[in-house]
Amino acid sequence: MRVTVRIRIVLAVTFITAALSVSKVCAQEYLPYAIIGYPSGTAPYFFGPSAFPIPDMAKNTSGDVKCQLNGDFSWGHLAPTTDYAATFGFDLRIPLWTDRANLCIYGQFHEWYWDTPEVRRIRMVKPEYALDGNCAGDVYASIVMRVLNERKYVPLTTLRIALKSASGDDYEKARYFDAPGYFFDLCLTKSFKFRNDAFFRSVNASFNFGFVCWQTDIGCQNDAWLLAGSVELNTKIADLSVDIGGYSGRERYYDSPLSVKVRMDILPDRRFSPFVMYQSGLRDWPFNQMRAGVTYSFRTKFHSDR
């Protein structure tokens, strides 16, 4: 048991060391591009709402298979005129021989968008392109591992490693980056349970720290620190969470998106669990977004190792 705990601690320390090393190397090699006034412009501020969204926090793993379908409707405030977008997405989570590790594949099946001339000028899109259209979205693949179980003085700790595909279309219309990327992060969660209460179950506090990287169109990559915090209330009929987080790129040119997310999962212990989420950009993500969907879960042979 002690050996297992030591291995998990080594994994966490290795993750933090790697993040610091990669950030230092990238800053030394590529920072002059931003200093001399040539930022790439490949940033969430100049693209659609799903180009490289702020990742949702991976707070835990599960022994159940979870299939989610969702729809988003976004409206922008990049310009005085409003642009709109609607997407149809998915999220699949599969336990990997244990409830301690999950394979997660998620993304957008398709996007429909309605831009305005003012928005297109800010995004530097050629005027001959139609203001409305539709395109395919990006797909992400990640591994989420529970490194440490929660103890009295130890938070529940998860490690995630994720890859972003370059499957999104309409780069020339500023919808998706059309470039690969990746991110990895640690999430620490501590729960405070309600005793002798049939309705309120617990309050969870989470902190997320990580590193984000994506390829730009000036022959280099942009690197960013990822930070987020969350407070979640668990009850008998619903889970309500408020997350504030984002990432901060090295170019310092509208590449530091920050948003607040409010989400409610209804009947989280049932096989079918509907949910709604509202997200609002606070910095460098000029959108408001409503998401609604349903999660279908079914049991597997993997039981909790806690």
Coordinates of C-alpha atoms in Angstrom, one line a residue:
M1 CA 0.0 0.0 0.0
R2 CA 2.8 2.5 0.9
V3 CA 4.6 1.6 -2.3
T4 CA 1.5 2.4 -4.3
V5 CA 1.1 5.8 -2.6
R6 CA 4.8 6.6 -3.3
I7 CA 4.3 5.8 -7.0
R8 CA 1.4 8.1 -7.3
I9 CA 3.3 10.9 -5.5
V10 CA 6.2 10.4 -8.0
L11 CA 3.7 10.7 -10.9
A12 CA 2.4 14.0 -9.6
V13 CA 5.9 15.5 -9.0
T14 CA 7.0 14.3 -12.4
F15 CA 4.0 16.1 -14.0
I16 CA 4.8 19.4 -12.3
T17 CA 8.5 19.2 -13.2
A18 CA 7.7 18.5 -16.8
A19 CA 5.3 21.4 -17.0
L20 CA 7.8 23.8 -15.6
S21 CA 10.6 22.5 -18.0
V22 CA 8.5 22.7 -21.1
S23 CA 7.3 26.2 -20.3
K24 CA 10.8 27.5 -19.7
V25 CA 12.2 26.0 -23.0
C26 CA 9.2 27.3 -25.0
A27 CA 9.5 30.8 -23.5
Q28 CA 13.3 31.0 -24.3
E29 CA 12.8 29.8 -27.9
Y30 CA 9.6 31.5 -29.0
L31 CA 9.0 34.6 -26.8
P32 CA 10.9 37.0 -29.2
Y33 CA 8.0 36.6 -31.7
A34 CA 5.6 38.2 -29.3
I35 CA 8.1 40.9 -28.1
I36 CA 8.9 42.2 -31.6
G37 CA 5.2 42.6 -32.4
Y38 CA 4.4 39.4 -34.4
P39 CA 1.9 37.5 -32.4
S40 CA 0.2 34.7 -34.3
G41 CA -3.4 35.7 -33.7
T42 CA -4.3 32.0 -33.3
A43 CA -6.2 32.7 -30.1
P44 CA -9.7 32.0 -28.8
Y45 CA -10.6 35.7 -29.0
F46 CA -10.4 35.6 -32.8
F47 CA -12.2 32.3 -33.5
G48 CA -15.5 30.6 -32.8
P49 CA -16.5 29.5 -29.3
S50 CA -15.4 25.9 -29.8
A51 CA -11.9 26.6 -31.3
F52 CA -10.0 25.7 -28.2
P53 CA -12.5 26.0 -25.3
I54 CA -11.4 26.2 -21.6
P55 CA -11.4 22.5 -20.5
D56 CA -13.9 21.3 -18.0
M57 CA -12.3 20.1 -14.8
A58 CA -11.7 16.4 -14.5
K59 CA -12.6 16.0 -10.8
N60 CA -12.8 12.2 -10.5
T61 CA -12.9 8.9 -12.4
S62 CA -15.7 6.3 -12.5
G63 CA -16.2 2.6 -12.9
D64 CA -19.3 3.3 -15.1
V65 CA -19.4 3.9 -18.8
K66 CA -20.9 7.3 -19.4
C67 CA -22.2 8.5 -22.8
Q68 CA -23.2 12.1 -23.1
L69 CA -24.9 14.1 -25.9
N70 CA -25.2 17.8 -25.7
G71 CA -26.2 20.9 -27.7
D72 CA -24.7 24.4 -27.3
F73 CA -26.0 27.8 -28.4
S74 CA -23.5 30.7 -28.2
W75 CA -23.9 34.4 -28.8
G76 CA -20.8 36.7 -29.0
H77 CA -20.0 40.2 -27.9
L78 CA -16.8 40.7 -29.9
A79 CA -18.4 43.5 -31.8
P80 CA -21.5 45.8 -31.4
T81 CA -23.4 43.3 -33.6
T82 CA -24.0 39.8 -32.3
D83 CA -22.7 36.6 -33.9
Y84 CA -24.3 33.2 -33.2
A85 CA -23.2 29.6 -33.2
A86 CA -24.9 26.2 -32.4
T87 CA -23.1 22.9 -32.0
F88 CA -24.0 19.3 -31.4
G89 CA -21.4 17.5 -29.3
F90 CA -20.6 14.3 -27.4
D91 CA -18.6 13.0 -24.5
L92 CA -17.7 9.3 -24.0
R93 CA -16.0 8.0 -20.8
I94 CA -14.9 4.4 -20.5
P95 CA -13.1 2.7 -17.5
L96 CA -9.8 1.1 -18.4
W97 CA -9.8 -2.2 -16.6
T98 CA -10.4 -0.3 -13.3
D99 CA -12.4 2.6 -12.0
R100 CA -9.1 4.5 -11.4
A101 CA -8.5 5.2 -15.1
N102 CA -10.9 6.5 -17.7
L103 CA -10.5 6.9 -21.5
C104 CA -12.4 10.1 -22.5
I105 CA -13.3 11.0 -26.1
Y106 CA -15.3 14.2 -26.6
G107 CA -15.9 17.0 -29.1
Q108 CA -18.3 18.5 -31.5
F109 CA -20.0 16.5 -34.3
H110 CA -21.0 19.7 -36.2
E111 CA -21.3 23.4 -35.9
W112 CA -23.7 26.0 -37.5
Y113 CA -22.7 29.7 -37.4
W114 CA -24.0 33.1 -38.3
D115 CA -21.4 35.9 -38.3
T116 CA -21.7 39.6 -39.0
P117 CA -19.5 41.9 -41.2
E118 CA -18.1 43.7 -38.0
V119 CA -17.1 40.4 -36.4
R120 CA -15.5 39.2 -39.6
R121 CA -13.4 42.4 -39.9
I122 CA -12.1 42.0 -36.3
R123 CA -11.2 38.3 -37.1
M124 CA -9.6 39.4 -40.4
V125 CA -11.7 37.1 -42.5
K126 CA -11.8 37.8 -46.2
P127 CA -15.1 39.5 -47.1
E128 CA -15.9 37.2 -50.0
Y129 CA -16.8 34.3 -47.6
A130 CA -20.5 33.8 -46.7
L131 CA -21.4 35.1 -43.3
D132 CA -23.2 31.8 -42.4
G133 CA -22.4 28.2 -42.8
N134 CA -21.7 24.9 -41.1
C135 CA -18.6 22.8 -40.5
A136 CA -17.2 19.8 -38.5
G137 CA -15.7 20.3 -35.1
D138 CA -12.7 19.1 -33.2
V139 CA -12.3 15.8 -31.3
Y140 CA -10.3 15.4 -28.1
A141 CA -8.9 12.2 -26.5
S142 CA -7.7 12.0 -23.0
I143 CA -6.7 9.6 -20.2
V144 CA -7.9 10.6 -16.7
M145 CA -6.2 8.8 -13.7
R146 CA -7.0 8.9 -10.0
V147 CA -3.6 9.3 -8.4
L148 CA -4.7 9.6 -4.8
N149 CA -7.9 8.8 -3.0
E150 CA -9.3 11.3 -0.6
R151 CA -8.2 11.0 3.0
K152 CA -8.6 13.1 6.1
Y153 CA -5.8 15.5 5.1
V154 CA -5.3 14.4 1.5
P155 CA -7.5 15.7 -1.3
L156 CA -8.7 13.4 -4.1
T157 CA -6.1 13.9 -6.9
T158 CA -6.6 13.2 -10.6
L159 CA -4.1 13.5 -13.5
R160 CA -5.3 14.1 -17.0
I161 CA -3.4 14.0 -20.3
A162 CA -5.3 15.1 -23.4
L163 CA -4.7 15.5 -27.1
K164 CA -6.6 17.9 -29.4
S165 CA -7.2 16.8 -33.0
A166 CA -7.0 19.1 -36.1
S167 CA -10.3 17.8 -37.4
G168 CA -12.1 21.2 -37.2
D169 CA -13.0 22.9 -40.5
D170 CA -13.3 26.4 -41.8
Y171 CA -10.0 27.8 -40.5
E172 CA -10.2 30.5 -43.2
K173 CA -13.5 31.6 -41.7
A174 CA -12.1 31.7 -38.2
R175 CA -14.1 28.8 -36.8
Y176 CA -11.4 26.3 -35.7
F177 CA -7.6 26.4 -35.4
D178 CA -7.0 23.5 -37.9
A179 CA -4.0 22.6 -35.7
P180 CA -3.2 20.0 -33.1
G181 CA -2.7 20.7 -29.4
Y182 CA -2.6 19.1 -26.1
F183 CA -2.9 19.8 -22.4
F184 CA -2.3 18.1 -19.1
D185 CA -3.5 19.0 -15.6
L186 CA -3.9 18.0 -12.0
C187 CA -7.1 18.4 -10.1
L188 CA -7.3 18.4 -6.3
T189 CA -10.7 18.0 -4.6
K190 CA -11.7 18.0 -1.0
S191 CA -15.3 17.1 0.1
F192 CA -17.1 18.2 3.2
K193 CA -20.1 16.0 4.0
F194 CA -23.3 16.9 5.6
R195 CA -24.1 14.5 8.5
N196 CA -27.6 13.2 9.2
D197 CA -29.1 15.1 6.3
A198 CA -31.3 13.3 3.8
F199 CA -31.2 16.1 1.2
F200 CA -27.9 17.8 1.3
R201 CA -25.0 15.4 0.8
S202 CA -21.7 17.4 0.5
V203 CA -19.9 20.5 -0.6
N204 CA -16.8 19.9 -2.7
A205 CA -14.0 22.4 -3.3
S206 CA -11.6 21.8 -6.3
F207 CA -8.4 23.4 -7.6
N208 CA -7.1 22.7 -11.1
F209 CA -3.5 23.4 -12.4
G210 CA -2.1 22.5 -15.7
F211 CA -0.4 23.3 -19.0
V212 CA -1.9 23.9 -22.5
C213 CA -0.2 24.0 -25.8
W214 CA -1.3 24.4 -29.4
Q215 CA 0.3 25.0 -32.8
T216 CA -0.1 28.5 -34.4
D217 CA 0.1 29.7 -37.9
I218 CA 3.5 31.4 -37.6
G219 CA 5.6 28.2 -37.4
C220 CA 5.7 27.8 -33.6
Q221 CA 3.5 26.9 -30.7
N222 CA 1.7 28.8 -28.0
D223 CA 2.0 27.6 -24.4
A224 CA -0.3 28.5 -21.5
W225 CA -0.7 27.9 -17.8
L226 CA -4.1 26.5 -16.9
L227 CA -5.8 27.4 -13.6
A228 CA -9.3 26.8 -12.3
G229 CA -11.3 26.6 -9.1
S230 CA -14.7 25.1 -8.4
V231 CA -17.3 24.8 -5.6
E232 CA -19.9 22.1 -6.0
L233 CA -23.0 21.4 -3.9
N234 CA -24.3 17.8 -4.0
T235 CA -27.9 17.0 -3.1
K236 CA -30.3 14.2 -3.4
I237 CA -31.9 15.5 -6.6
A238 CA -29.2 17.6 -8.3
D239 CA -25.5 18.6 -8.3
L240 CA -24.8 22.3 -8.7
S241 CA -21.3 23.6 -9.5
V242 CA -19.7 27.0 -10.2
D243 CA -16.3 26.9 -11.9
I244 CA -14.0 29.9 -12.7
G245 CA -10.9 29.2 -14.8
G246 CA -8.9 29.7 -17.9
Y247 CA -5.5 29.6 -19.4
S248 CA -2.9 32.3 -20.1
G249 CA -0.8 32.1 -23.3
R250 CA 2.8 33.4 -23.6
E251 CA 2.0 35.8 -26.5
R252 CA -0.1 38.0 -24.3
Y253 CA -2.2 38.9 -27.4
Y254 CA -5.8 38.0 -26.6
D255 CA -4.7 34.4 -25.8
S256 CA -5.7 34.3 -22.1
P257 CA -9.4 33.2 -22.1
L258 CA -11.2 33.2 -18.7
S259 CA -14.8 32.2 -18.0
V260 CA -17.3 31.3 -15.4
K261 CA -19.4 28.1 -15.7
V262 CA -22.5 27.3 -13.8
R263 CA -23.8 23.7 -14.2
M264 CA -26.6 21.6 -12.8
D265 CA -26.8 17.8 -13.2
I266 CA -30.3 16.6 -12.4
L267 CA -30.8 13.2 -10.8
P268 CA -27.0 12.4 -10.9
D269 CA -27.4 8.9 -9.5
R270 CA -29.9 7.8 -12.1
R271 CA -29.1 6.0 -15.4
F272 CA -30.4 9.0 -17.4
S273 CA -29.2 12.3 -16.0
P274 CA -30.1 15.6 -17.8
F275 CA -28.0 18.7 -17.3
V276 CA -27.8 22.4 -18.2
M277 CA -24.8 24.7 -18.2
Y278 CA -24.3 28.4 -18.7
Q279 CA -20.9 29.8 -19.5
S280 CA -19.9 33.5 -19.7
G281 CA -16.5 34.8 -20.9
L282 CA -14.7 37.1 -18.5
R283 CA -11.6 37.7 -20.6
D284 CA -10.5 36.9 -24.2
W285 CA -13.4 34.6 -24.8
P286 CA -16.1 37.0 -26.1
F287 CA -19.1 34.7 -25.8
N288 CA -22.1 33.6 -23.7
Q289 CA -23.1 30.0 -24.0
M290 CA -26.0 27.8 -23.0
R291 CA -25.5 24.0 -23.0
A292 CA -28.1 21.3 -22.4
G293 CA -27.8 17.6 -22.7
V294 CA -28.2 14.1 -21.1
T295 CA -25.8 11.6 -19.7
Y296 CA -26.5 7.9 -19.9
S297 CA -24.6 5.7 -17.5
F298 CA -24.5 1.9 -17.2
R299 CA -22.7 -0.3 -14.7
T300 CA -19.6 -2.3 -15.4
K301 CA -17.8 -5.1 -13.6
F302 CA -15.4 -2.6 -12.1
H303 CA -16.1 -1.6 -8.6
S304 CA -14.6 1.2 -6.5
D305 CA -11.1 0.6 -5.3
R306 CA -11.5 3.1 -2.4

